[in-house]
mmCIF file of N, CA and C in Angstrom:
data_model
loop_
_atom_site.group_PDB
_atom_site.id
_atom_site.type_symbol
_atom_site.label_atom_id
_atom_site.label_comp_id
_atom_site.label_asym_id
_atom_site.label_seq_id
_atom_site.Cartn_x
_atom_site.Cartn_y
_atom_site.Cartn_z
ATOM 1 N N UNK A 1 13.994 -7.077 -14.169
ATOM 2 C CA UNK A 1 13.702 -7.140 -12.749
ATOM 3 C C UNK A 1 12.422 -6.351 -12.416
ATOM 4 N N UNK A 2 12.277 -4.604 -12.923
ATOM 5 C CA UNK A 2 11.387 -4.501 -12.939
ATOM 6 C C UNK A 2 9.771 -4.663 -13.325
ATOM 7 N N UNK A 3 10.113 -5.812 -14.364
ATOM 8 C CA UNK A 3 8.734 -6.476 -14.799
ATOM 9 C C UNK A 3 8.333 -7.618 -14.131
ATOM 10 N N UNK A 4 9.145 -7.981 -13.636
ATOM 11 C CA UNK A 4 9.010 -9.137 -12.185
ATOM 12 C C UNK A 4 8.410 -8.801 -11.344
ATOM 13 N N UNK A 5 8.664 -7.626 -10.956
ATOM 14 C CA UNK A 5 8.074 -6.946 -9.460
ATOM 15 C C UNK A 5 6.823 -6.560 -10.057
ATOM 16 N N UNK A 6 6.599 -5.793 -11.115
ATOM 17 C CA UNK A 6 5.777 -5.091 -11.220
ATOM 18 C C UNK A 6 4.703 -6.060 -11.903
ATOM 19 N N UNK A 7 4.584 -6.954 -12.402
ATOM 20 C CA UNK A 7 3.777 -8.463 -12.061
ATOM 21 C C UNK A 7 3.169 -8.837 -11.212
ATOM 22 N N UNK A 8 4.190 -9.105 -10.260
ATOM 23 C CA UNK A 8 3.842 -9.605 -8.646
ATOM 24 C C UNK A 8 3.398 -9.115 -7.511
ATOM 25 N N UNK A 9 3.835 -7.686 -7.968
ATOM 26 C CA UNK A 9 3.243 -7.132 -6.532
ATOM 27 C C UNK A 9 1.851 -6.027 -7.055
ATOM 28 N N UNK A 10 1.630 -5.728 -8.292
ATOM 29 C CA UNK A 10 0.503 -5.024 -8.541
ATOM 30 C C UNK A 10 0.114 -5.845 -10.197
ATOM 31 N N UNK A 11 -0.655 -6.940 -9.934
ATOM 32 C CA UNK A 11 -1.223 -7.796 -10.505
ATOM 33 C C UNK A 11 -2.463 -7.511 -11.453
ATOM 34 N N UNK A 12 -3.265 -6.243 -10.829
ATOM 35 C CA UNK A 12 -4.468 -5.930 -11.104
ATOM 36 C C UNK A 12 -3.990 -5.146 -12.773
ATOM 37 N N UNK A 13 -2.612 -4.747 -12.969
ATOM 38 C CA UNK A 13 -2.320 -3.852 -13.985
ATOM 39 C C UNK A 13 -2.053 -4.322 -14.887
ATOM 40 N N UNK A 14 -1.862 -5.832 -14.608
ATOM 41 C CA UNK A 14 -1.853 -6.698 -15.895
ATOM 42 C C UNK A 14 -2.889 -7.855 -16.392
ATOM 43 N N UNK A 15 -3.844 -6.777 -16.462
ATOM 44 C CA UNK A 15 -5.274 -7.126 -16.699
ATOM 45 C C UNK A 15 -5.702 -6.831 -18.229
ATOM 46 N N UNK A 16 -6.588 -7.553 -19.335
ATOM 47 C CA UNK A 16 -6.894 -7.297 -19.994
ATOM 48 C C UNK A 16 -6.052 -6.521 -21.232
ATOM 49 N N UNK A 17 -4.794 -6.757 -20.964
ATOM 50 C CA UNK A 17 -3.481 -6.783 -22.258
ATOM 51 C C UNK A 17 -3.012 -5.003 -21.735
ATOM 52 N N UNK A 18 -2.844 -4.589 -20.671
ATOM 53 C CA UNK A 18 -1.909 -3.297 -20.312
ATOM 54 C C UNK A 18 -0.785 -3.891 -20.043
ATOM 55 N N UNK A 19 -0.722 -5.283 -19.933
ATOM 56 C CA UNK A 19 0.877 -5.404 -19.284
ATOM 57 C C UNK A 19 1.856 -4.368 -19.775
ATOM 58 N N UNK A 20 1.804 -4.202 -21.066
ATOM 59 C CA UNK A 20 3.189 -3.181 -21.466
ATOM 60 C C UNK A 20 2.988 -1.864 -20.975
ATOM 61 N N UNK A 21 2.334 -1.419 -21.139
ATOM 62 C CA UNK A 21 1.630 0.337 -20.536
ATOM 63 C C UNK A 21 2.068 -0.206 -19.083
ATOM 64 N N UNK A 22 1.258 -0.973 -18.666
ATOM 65 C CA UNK A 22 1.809 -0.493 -17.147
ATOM 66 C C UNK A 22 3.339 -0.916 -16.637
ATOM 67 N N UNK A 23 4.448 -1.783 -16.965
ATOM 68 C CA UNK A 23 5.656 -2.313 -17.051
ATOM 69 C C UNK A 23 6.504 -0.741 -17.156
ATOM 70 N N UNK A 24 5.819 -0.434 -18.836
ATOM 71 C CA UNK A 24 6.339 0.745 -19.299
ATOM 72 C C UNK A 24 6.502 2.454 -18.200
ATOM 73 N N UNK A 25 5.068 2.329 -17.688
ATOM 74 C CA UNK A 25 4.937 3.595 -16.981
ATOM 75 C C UNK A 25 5.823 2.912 -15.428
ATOM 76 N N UNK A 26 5.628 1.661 -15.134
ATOM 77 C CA UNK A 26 6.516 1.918 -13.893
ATOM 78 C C UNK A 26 8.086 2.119 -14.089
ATOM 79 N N UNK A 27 8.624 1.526 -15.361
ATOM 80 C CA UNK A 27 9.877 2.090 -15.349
ATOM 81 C C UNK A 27 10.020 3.443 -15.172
ATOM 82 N N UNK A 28 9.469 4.028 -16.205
ATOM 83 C CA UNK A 28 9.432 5.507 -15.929
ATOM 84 C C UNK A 28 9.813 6.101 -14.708
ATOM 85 N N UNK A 29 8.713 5.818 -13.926
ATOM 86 C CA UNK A 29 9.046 6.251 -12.567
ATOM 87 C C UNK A 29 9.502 6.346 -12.205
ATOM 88 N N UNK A 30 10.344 4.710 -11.658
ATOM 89 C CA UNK A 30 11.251 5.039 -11.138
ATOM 90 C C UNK A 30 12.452 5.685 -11.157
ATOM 91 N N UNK A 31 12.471 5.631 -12.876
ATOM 92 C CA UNK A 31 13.941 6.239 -13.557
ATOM 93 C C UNK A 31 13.362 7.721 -13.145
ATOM 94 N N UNK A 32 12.331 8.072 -13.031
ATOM 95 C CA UNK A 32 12.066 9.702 -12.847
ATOM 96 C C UNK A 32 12.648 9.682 -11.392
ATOM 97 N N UNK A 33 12.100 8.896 -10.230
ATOM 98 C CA UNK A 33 12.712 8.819 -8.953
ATOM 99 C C UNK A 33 14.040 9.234 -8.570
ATOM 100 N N UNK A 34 14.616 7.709 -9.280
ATOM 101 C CA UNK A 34 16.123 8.537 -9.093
ATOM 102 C C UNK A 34 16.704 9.371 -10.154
ATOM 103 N N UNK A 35 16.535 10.073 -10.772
ATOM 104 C CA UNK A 35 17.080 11.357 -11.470
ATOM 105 C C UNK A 35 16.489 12.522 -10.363
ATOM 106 N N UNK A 36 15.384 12.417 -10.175
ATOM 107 C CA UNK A 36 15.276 13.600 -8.622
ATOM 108 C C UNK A 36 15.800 13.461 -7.422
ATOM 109 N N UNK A 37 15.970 11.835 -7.067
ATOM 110 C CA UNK A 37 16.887 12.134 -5.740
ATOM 111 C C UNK A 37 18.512 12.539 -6.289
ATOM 112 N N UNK A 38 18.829 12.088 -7.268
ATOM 113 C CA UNK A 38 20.265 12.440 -7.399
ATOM 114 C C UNK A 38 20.042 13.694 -7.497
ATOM 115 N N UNK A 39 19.340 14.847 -8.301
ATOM 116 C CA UNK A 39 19.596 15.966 -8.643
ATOM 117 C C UNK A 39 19.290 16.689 -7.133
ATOM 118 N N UNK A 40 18.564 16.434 -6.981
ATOM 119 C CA UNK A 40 18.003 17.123 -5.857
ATOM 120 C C UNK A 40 18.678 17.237 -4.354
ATOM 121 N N UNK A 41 19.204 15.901 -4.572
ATOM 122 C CA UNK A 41 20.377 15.270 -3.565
ATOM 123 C C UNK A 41 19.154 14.751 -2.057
#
């Protein structure tokens, strides 16, 4: 799902063969996201 979105809505990042780097770093994120809202509450 998140490689769907992250395709479609920021296009420019899958330019010139980063698709995986950037797929990769947005998972990240978000998994960093929610591990701080849960911890953090």
């Amino acid at each position: 799902m998140l490689n769907i979105i992250s395709h479609e809505i920021i296009p420019e990042t899958h330019r010139r063969g980063y698709q995986t780097a950037a797929t990769t770093g947005l998972m990240i994120g978000v998994i960093l996201m929610m591990m701080l809202d849960v911890t953090l509450g």
